[in-house]
mmCIF file of C-alpha atoms in Angstrom:
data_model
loop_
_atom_site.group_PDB
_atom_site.id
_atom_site.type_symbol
_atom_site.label_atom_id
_atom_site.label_comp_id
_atom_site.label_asym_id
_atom_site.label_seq_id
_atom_site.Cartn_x
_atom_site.Cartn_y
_atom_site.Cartn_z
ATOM 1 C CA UNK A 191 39.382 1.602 57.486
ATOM 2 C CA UNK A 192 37.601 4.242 59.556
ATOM 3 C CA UNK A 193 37.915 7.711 58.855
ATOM 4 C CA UNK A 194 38.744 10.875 60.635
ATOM 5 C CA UNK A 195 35.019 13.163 60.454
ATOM 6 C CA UNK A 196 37.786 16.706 60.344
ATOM 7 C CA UNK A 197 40.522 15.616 57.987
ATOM 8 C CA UNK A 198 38.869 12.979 55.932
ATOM 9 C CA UNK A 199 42.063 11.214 56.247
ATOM 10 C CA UNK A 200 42.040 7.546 57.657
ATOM 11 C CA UNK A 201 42.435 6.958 61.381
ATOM 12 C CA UNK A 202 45.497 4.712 61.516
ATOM 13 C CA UNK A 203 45.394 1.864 64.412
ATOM 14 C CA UNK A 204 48.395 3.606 66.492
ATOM 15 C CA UNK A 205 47.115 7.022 66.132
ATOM 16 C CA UNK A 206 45.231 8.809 69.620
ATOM 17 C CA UNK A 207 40.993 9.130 68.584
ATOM 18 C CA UNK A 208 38.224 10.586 70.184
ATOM 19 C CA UNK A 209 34.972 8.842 69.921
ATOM 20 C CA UNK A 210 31.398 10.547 70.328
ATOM 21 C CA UNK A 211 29.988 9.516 73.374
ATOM 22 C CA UNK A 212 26.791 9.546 72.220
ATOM 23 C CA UNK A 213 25.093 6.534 71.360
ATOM 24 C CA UNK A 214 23.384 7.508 68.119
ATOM 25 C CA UNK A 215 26.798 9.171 66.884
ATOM 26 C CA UNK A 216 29.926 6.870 66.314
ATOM 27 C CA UNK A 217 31.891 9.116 64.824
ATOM 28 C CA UNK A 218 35.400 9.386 65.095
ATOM 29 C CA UNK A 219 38.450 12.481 64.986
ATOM 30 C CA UNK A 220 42.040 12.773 65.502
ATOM 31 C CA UNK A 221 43.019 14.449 68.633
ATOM 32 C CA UNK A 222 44.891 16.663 66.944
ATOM 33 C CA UNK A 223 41.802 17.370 64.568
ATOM 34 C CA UNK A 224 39.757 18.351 67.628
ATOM 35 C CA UNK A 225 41.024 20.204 70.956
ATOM 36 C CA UNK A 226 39.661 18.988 74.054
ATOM 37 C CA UNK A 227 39.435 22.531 75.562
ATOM 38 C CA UNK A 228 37.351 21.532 79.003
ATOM 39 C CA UNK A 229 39.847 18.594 79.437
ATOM 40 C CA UNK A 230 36.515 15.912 79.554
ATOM 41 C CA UNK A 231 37.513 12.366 79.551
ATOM 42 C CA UNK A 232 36.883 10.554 76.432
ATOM 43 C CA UNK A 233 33.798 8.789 77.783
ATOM 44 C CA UNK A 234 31.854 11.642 78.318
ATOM 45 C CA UNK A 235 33.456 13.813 75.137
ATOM 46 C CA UNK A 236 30.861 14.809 72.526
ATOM 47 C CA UNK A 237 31.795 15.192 69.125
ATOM 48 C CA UNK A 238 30.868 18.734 66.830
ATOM 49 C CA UNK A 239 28.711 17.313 64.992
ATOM 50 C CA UNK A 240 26.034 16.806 67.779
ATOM 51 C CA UNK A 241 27.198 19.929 70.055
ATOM 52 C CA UNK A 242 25.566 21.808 67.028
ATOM 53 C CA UNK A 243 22.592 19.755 67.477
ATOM 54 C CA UNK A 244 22.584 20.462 71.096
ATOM 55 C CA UNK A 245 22.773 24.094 70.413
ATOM 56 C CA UNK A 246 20.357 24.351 68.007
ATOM 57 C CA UNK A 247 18.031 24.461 71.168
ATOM 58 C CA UNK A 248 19.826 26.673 73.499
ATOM 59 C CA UNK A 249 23.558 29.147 73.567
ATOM 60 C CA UNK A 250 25.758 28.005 70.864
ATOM 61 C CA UNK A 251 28.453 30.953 71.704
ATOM 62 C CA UNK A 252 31.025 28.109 73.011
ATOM 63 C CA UNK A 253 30.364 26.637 69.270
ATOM 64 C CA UNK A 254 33.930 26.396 67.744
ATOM 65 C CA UNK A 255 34.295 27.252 63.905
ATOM 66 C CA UNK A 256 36.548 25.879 62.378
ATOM 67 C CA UNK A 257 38.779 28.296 59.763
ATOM 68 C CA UNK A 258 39.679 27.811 56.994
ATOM 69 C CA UNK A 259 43.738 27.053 57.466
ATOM 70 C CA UNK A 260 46.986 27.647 55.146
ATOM 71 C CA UNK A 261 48.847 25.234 53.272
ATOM 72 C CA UNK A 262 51.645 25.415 56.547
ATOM 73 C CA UNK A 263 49.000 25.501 58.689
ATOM 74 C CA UNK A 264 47.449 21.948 57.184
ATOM 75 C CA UNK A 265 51.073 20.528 56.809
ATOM 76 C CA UNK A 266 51.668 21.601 60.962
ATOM 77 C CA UNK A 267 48.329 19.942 61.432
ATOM 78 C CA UNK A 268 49.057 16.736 59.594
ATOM 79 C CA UNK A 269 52.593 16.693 61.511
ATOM 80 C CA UNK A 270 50.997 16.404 64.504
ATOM 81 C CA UNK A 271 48.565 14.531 63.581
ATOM 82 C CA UNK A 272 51.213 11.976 63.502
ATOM 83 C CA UNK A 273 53.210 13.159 66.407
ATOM 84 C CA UNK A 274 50.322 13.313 68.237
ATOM 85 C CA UNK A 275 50.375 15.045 71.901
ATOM 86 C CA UNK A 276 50.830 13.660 75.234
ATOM 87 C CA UNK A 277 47.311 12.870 76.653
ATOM 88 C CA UNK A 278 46.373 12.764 80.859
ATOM 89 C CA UNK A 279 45.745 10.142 82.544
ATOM 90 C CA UNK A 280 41.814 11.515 82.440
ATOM 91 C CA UNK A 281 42.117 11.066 78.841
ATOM 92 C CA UNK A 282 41.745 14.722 78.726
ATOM 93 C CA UNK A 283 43.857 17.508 75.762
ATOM 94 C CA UNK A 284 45.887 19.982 76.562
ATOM 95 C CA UNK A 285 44.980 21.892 74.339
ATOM 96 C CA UNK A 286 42.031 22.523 71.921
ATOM 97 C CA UNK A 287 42.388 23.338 68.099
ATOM 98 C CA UNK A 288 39.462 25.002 65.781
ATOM 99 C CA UNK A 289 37.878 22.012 63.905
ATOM 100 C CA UNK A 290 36.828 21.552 60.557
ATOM 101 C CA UNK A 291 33.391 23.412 59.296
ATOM 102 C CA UNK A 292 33.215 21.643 56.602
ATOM 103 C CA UNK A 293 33.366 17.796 57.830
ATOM 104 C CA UNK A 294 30.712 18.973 60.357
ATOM 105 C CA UNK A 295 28.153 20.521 57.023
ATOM 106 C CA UNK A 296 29.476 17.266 55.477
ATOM 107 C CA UNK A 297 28.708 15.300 58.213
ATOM 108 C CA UNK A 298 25.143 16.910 58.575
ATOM 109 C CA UNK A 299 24.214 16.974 54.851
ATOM 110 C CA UNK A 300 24.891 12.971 54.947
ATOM 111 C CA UNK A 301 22.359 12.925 57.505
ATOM 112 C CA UNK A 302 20.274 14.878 55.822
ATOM 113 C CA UNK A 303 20.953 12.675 52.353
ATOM 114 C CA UNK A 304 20.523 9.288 54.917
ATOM 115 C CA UNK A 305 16.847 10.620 56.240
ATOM 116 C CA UNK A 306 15.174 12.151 53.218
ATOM 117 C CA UNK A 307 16.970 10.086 49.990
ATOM 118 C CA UNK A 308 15.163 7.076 50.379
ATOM 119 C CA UNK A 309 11.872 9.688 50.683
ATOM 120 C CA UNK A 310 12.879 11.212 47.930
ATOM 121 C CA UNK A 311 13.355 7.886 45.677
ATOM 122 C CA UNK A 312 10.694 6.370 47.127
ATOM 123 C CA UNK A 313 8.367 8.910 45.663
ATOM 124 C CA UNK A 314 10.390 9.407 42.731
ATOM 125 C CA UNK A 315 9.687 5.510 41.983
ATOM 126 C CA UNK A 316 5.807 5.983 42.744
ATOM 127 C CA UNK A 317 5.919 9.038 40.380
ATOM 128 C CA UNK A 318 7.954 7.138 37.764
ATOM 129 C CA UNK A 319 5.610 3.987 38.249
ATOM 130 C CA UNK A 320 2.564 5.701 37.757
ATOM 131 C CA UNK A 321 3.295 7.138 34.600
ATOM 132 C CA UNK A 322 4.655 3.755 33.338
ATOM 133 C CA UNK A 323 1.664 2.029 34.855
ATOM 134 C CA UNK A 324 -0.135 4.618 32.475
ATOM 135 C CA UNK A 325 1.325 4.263 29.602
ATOM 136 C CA UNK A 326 1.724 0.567 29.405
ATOM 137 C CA UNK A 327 -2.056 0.449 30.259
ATOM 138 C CA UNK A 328 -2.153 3.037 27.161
ATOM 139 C CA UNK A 329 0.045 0.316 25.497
ATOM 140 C CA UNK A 330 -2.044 -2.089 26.078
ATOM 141 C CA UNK A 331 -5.596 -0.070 24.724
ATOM 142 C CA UNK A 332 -4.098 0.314 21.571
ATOM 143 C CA UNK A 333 -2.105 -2.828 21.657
ATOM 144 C CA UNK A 334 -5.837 -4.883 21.918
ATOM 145 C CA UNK A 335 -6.775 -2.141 19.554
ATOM 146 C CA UNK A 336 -4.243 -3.119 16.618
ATOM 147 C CA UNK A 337 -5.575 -6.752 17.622
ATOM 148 C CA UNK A 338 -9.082 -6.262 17.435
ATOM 149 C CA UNK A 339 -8.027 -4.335 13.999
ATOM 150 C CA UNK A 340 -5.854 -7.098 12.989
ATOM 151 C CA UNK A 341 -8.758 -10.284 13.600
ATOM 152 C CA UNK A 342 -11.367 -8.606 11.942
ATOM 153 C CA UNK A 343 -9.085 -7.679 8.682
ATOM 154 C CA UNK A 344 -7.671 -11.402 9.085
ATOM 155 C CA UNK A 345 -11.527 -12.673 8.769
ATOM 156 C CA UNK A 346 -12.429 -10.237 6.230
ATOM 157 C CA UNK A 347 -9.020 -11.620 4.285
ATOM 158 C CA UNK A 348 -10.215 -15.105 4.995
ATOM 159 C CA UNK A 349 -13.651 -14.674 3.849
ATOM 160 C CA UNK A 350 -12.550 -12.949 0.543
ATOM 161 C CA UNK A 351 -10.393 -15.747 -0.027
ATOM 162 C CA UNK A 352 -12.185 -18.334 0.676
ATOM 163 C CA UNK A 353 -14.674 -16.690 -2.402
ATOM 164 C CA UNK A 354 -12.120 -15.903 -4.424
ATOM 165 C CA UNK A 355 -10.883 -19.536 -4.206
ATOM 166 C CA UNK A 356 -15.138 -20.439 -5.160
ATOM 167 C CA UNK A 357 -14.940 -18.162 -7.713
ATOM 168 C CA UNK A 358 -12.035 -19.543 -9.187
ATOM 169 C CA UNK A 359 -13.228 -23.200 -9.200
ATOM 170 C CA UNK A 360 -16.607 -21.508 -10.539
ATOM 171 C CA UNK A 361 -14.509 -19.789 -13.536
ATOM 172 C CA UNK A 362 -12.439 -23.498 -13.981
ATOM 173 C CA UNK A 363 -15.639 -25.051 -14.432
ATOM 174 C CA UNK A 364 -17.281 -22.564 -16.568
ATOM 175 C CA UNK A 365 -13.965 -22.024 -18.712
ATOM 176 C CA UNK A 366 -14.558 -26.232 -19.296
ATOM 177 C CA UNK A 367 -18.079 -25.962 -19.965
ATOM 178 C CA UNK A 368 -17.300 -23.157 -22.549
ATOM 179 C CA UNK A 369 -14.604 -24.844 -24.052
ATOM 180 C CA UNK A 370 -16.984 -28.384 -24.138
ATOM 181 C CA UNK A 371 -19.662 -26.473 -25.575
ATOM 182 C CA UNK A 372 -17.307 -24.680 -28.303
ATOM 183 C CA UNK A 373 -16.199 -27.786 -29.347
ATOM 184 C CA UNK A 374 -19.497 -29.143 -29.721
ATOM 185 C CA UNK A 375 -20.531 -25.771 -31.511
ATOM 186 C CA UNK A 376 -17.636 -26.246 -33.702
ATOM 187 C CA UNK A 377 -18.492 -30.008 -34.714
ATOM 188 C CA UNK A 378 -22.048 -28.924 -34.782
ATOM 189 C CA UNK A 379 -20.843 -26.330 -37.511
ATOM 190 C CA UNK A 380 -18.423 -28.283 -39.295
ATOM 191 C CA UNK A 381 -21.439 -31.076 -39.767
ATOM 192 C CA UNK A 382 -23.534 -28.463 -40.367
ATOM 193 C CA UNK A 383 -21.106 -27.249 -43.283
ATOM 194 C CA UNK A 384 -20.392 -30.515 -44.447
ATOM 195 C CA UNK A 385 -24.744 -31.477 -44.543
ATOM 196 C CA UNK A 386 -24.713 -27.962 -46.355
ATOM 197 C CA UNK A 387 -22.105 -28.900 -49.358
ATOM 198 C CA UNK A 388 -23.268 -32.431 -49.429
ATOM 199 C CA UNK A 389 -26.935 -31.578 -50.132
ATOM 200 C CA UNK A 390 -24.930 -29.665 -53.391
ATOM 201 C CA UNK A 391 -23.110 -32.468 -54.855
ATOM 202 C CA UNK A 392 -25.221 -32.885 -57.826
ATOM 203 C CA UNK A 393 -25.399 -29.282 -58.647
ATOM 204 C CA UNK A 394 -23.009 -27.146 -60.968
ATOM 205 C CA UNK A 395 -22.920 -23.358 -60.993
ATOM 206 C CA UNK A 396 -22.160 -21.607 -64.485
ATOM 207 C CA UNK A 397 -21.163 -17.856 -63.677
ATOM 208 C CA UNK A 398 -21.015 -15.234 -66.506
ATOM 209 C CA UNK A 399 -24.344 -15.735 -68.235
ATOM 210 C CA UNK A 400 -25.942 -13.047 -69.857
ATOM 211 C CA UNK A 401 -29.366 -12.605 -69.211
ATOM 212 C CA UNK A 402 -31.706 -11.470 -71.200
ATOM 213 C CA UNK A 403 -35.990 -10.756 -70.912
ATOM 214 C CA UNK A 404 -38.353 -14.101 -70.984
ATOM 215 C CA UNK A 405 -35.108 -16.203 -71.602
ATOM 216 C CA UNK A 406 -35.379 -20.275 -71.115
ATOM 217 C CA UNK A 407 -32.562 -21.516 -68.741
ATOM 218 C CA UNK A 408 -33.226 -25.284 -69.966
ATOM 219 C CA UNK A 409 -32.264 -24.034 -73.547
ATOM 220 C CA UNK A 410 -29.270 -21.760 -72.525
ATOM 221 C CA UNK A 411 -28.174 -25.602 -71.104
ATOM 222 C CA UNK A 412 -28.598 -27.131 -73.882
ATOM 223 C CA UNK A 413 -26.976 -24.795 -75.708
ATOM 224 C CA UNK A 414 -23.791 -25.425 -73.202
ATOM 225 C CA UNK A 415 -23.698 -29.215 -73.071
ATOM 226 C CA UNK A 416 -23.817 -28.997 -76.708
ATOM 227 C CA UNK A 417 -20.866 -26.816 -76.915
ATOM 228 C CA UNK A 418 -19.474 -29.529 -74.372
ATOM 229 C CA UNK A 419 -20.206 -32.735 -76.416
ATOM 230 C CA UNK A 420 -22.256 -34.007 -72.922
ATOM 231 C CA UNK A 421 -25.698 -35.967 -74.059
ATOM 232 C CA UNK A 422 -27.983 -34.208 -71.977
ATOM 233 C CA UNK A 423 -31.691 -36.070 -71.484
ATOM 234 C CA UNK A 424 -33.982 -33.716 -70.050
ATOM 235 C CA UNK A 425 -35.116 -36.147 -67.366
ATOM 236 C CA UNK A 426 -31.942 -35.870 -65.950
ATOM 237 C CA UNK A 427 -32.431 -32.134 -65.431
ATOM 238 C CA UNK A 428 -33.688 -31.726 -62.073
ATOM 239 C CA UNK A 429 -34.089 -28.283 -61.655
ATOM 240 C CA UNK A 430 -31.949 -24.673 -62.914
ATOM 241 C CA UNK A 431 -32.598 -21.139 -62.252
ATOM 242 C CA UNK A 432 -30.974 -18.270 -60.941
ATOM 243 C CA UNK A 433 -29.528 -17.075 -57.834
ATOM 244 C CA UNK A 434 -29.084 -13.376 -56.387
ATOM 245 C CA UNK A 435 -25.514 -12.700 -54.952
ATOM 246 C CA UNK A 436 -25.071 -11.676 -51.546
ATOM 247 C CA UNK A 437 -23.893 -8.525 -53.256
ATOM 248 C CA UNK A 438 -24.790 -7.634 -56.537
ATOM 249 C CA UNK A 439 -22.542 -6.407 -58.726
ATOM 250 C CA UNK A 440 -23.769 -3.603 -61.395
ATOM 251 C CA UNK A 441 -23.504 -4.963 -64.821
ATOM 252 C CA UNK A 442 -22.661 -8.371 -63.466
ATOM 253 C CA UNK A 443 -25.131 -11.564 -64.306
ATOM 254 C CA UNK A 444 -26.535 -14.041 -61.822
ATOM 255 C CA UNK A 445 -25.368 -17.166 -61.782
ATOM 256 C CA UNK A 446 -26.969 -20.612 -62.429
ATOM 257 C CA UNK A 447 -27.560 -23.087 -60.331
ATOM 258 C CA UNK A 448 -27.995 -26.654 -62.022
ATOM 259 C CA UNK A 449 -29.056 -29.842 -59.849
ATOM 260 C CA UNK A 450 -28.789 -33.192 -61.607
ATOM 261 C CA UNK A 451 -31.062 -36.275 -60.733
ATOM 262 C CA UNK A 452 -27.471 -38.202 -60.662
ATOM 263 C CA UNK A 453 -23.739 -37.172 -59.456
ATOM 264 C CA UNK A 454 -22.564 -38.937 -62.963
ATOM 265 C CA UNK A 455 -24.094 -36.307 -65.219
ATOM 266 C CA UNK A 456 -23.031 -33.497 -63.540
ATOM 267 C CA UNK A 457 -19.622 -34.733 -63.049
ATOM 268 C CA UNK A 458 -19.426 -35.347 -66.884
ATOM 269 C CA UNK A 459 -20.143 -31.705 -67.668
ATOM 270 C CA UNK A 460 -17.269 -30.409 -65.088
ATOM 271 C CA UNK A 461 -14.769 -32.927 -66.733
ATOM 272 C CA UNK A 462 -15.848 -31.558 -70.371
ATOM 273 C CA UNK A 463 -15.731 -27.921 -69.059
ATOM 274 C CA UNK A 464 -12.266 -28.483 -67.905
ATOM 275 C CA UNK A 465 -10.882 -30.071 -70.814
ATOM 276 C CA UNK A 466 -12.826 -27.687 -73.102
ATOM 277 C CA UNK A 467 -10.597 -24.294 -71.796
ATOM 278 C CA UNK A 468 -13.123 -22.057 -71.282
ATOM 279 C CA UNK A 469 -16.561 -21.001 -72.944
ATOM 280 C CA UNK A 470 -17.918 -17.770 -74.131
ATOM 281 C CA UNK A 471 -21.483 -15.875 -74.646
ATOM 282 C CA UNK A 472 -20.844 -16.774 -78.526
ATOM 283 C CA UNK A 473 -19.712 -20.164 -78.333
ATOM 284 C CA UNK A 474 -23.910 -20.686 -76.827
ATOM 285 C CA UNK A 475 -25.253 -18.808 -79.191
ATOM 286 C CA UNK A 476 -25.693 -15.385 -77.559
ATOM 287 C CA UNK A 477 -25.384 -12.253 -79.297
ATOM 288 C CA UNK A 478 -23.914 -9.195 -78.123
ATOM 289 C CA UNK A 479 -20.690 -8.391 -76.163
ATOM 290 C CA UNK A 480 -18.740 -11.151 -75.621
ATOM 291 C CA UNK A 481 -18.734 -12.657 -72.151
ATOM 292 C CA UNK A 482 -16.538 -15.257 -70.314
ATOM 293 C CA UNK A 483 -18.676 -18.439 -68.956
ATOM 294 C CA UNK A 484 -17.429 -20.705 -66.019
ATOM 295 C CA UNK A 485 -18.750 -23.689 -65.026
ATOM 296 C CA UNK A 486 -17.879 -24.614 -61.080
ATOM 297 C CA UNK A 487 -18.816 -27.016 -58.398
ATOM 298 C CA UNK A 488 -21.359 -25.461 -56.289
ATOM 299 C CA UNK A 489 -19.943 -24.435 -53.128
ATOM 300 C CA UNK A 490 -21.428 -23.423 -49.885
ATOM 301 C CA UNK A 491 -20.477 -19.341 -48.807
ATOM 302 C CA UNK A 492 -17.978 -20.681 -46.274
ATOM 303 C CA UNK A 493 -16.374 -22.696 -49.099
ATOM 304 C CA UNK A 494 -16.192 -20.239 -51.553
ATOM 305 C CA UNK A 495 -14.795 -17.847 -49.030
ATOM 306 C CA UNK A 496 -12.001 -19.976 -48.041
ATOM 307 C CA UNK A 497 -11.333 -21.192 -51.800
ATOM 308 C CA UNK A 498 -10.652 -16.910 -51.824
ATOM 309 C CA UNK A 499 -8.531 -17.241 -49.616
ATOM 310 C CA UNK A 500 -6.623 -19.965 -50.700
ATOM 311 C CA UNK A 501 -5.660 -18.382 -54.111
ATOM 312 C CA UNK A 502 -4.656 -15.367 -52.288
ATOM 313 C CA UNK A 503 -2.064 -17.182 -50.053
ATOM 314 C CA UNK A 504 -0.936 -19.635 -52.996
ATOM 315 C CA UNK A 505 -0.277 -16.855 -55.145
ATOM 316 C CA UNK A 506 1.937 -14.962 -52.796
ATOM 317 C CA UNK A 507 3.838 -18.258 -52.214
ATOM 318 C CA UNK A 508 4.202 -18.818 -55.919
ATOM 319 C CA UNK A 509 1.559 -21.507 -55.657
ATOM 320 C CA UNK A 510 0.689 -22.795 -59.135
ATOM 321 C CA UNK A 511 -2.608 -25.064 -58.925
ATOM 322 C CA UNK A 512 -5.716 -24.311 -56.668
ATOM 323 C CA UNK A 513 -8.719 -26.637 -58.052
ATOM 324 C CA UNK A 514 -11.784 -28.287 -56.540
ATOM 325 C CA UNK A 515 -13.178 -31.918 -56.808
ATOM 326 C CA UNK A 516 -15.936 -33.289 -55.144
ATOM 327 C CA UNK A 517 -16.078 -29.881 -53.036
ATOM 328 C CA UNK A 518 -13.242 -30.075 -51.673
ATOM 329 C CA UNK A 519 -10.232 -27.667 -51.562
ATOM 330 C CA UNK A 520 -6.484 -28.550 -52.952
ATOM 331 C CA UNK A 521 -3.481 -26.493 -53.722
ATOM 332 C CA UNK A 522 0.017 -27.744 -54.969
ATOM 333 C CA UNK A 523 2.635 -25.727 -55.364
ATOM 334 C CA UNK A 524 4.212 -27.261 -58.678
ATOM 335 C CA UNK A 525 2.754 -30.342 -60.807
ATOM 336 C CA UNK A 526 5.291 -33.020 -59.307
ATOM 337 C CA UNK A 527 4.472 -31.559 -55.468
ATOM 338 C CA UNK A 528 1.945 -33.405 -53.250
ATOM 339 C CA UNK A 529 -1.151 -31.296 -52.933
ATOM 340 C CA UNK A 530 -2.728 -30.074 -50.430
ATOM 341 C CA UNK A 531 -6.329 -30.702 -48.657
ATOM 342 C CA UNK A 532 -7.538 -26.836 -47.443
ATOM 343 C CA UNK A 533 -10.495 -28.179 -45.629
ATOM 344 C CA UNK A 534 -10.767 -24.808 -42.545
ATOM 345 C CA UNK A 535 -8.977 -21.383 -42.200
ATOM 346 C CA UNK A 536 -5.858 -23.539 -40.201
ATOM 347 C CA UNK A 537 -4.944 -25.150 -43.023
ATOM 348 C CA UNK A 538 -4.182 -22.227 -44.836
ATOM 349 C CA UNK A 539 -0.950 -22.707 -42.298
ATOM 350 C CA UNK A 540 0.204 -25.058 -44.676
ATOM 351 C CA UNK A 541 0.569 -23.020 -47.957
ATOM 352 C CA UNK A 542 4.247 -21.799 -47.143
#
């Protein structure tokens, strides 16, 4: 519905209007909103809105203002806005009112708003696309930045993986080649070990000994067998002398070291030994203080070490036999318990 420019107040379709007669202007007013004072027909009428165009160039002393009007004065005015006047036959008003100031600055500032807003936005949205241009263009340096950043740590991640991964296979497969090679080392050792108390299987070491300046060893073993009831031909004697400890003990003998031509003779003297109890410095013949002799199978260092052992760990489990035959280790822990072959330093794992 079209409005009246003075009032603001919609132009009902009985009501008496006055349109601009200029072309540009189609603006519209109640009659009683604005007084025809020169009587001009409503063809030729001109609205406020452009007189104060028109006399912008020239005399604008005919210019109505319109005042501002009382609460009466706007109820009068809206009463006859809807009893409106009669009207001549010229289309001409009796009578002419002050008009509204206000619609006509209204009126002007929309014209105003209509000719410079879309100015005014259109640069505002160059302005505003120029700095977006900039920054996404900004954006975009650093975005091909991060990804330049982000390729060359992905190869350099790539690369270091792809030698970790060679290293690892290369640690596998030297890990396997260690452990192949340990195991060979260790069955190399064990033989070794083994070679080492086989190559003493004819010999007997007697411990405790006293020695004593340009002394015979064949007679001090005569002097044992003797003591041992073991017939002792001296072509069985293969050799017998001495040994020096890996550490000397002050005070302490050396032992002897006996090897036999045959296993028989020399396993006759440990059985007598045994069964014998145990032989002293003056049961041979030897004067001075008395002295303990042992007779023992002639173990290899590692042997002996791990007969040490042994003892230790049967005696804290209340262990009551450790012996040797043949070189080899046993334990049993009472005389009706099944012994025990101590053969490495894992077995010891069994003593419990």
């Amino acid at each position: 519905m079209v409005k009246c420019n003075s009032c603001d107040s919609d132009i009902k379709q009985k009501e008496s209007v006055l349109s601009c007669s200029r072309p540009a202007c189609k603006l519209q007013y109640h009659l009683a909103c604005v007084p025809n004072k020169q009587g001009n027909p409503s063809s030729t009428w001109v609205c406020p809105a452009c007189k104060i165009k028109q006399t912008r160039r020239g005399d604008n002393s005919d210019t109505p203002v319109k005042t501002t009007c009382s609460e009466e004065e706007f109820v009068n005015t809206k009463s006859r806005s809807r009893n409106p006047p009669a009207v001549s036959g010229s289309g001409s008003v009796d009578e002419e009112k002050p008009y509204d100031i206000l619609a006509t600055i209204r009126s002007e500032l929309e014209q105003v708003f209509r000719r410079e807003l879309p100015n005014f936005l259109a640069k505002v949205t160059e302005s505003v696309s120029k700095a977006l241009e900039s920054k996404f263009l900004e954006l975009e340096k650093t975005v091909r930045t991060v990804s330049d950043l982000y390729d060359g740590i992905k190869s350099t991640v790539e690369k270091s993986t792809s030698s970790v991964k060679k290293l690892q296979t290369e640690n596998k497969n030297l890990n396997d080649q260690i452990k192949t090679l340990q195991t060979k080392l260790n069955n190399m050792e064990e033989a070794s070990l083994r070679q080492e108390q086989w190559s003493r299987l004819q010999n007997i070491e007697i411990v405790g000994v006293p020695e004593a300046k340009e002394e015979s060893l064949p007679d001090v073993l005569n002097n044992i067998v003797k003591h041992l009831n073991v017939p002792l031909d001296p072509h069985e004697l293969d050799f017998i002398h001495r040994i020096q400890a890996k550490r000397q003990v002050k005070g302490q003998p050396r032992s002897l070291v006996i090897r036999f031509q045959n296993r028989n003779k020399r396993d006759a003297i440990l059985s007598a030994a045994r069964k014998c109890g145990g032989i002293t410095s003056r049961d041979i013949g030897m004067q001075g203080e008395l002295k303990n002799i042992y007779i023992n199978e002639h173990l290899t260092i590692h042997n002996k070490q791990l007969l040490s052992s042994c003892k230790k760990k049967a005696k804290t489990n209340n262990y009551k036999f450790v012996w040797t035959k043949n070189c080899r280790i046993y334990t049993r822990k009472a005389e009706n318990s099944p012994y025990l072959l101590i053969s490495c330093e894992d077995d010891l794992k069994k003593i419990i």
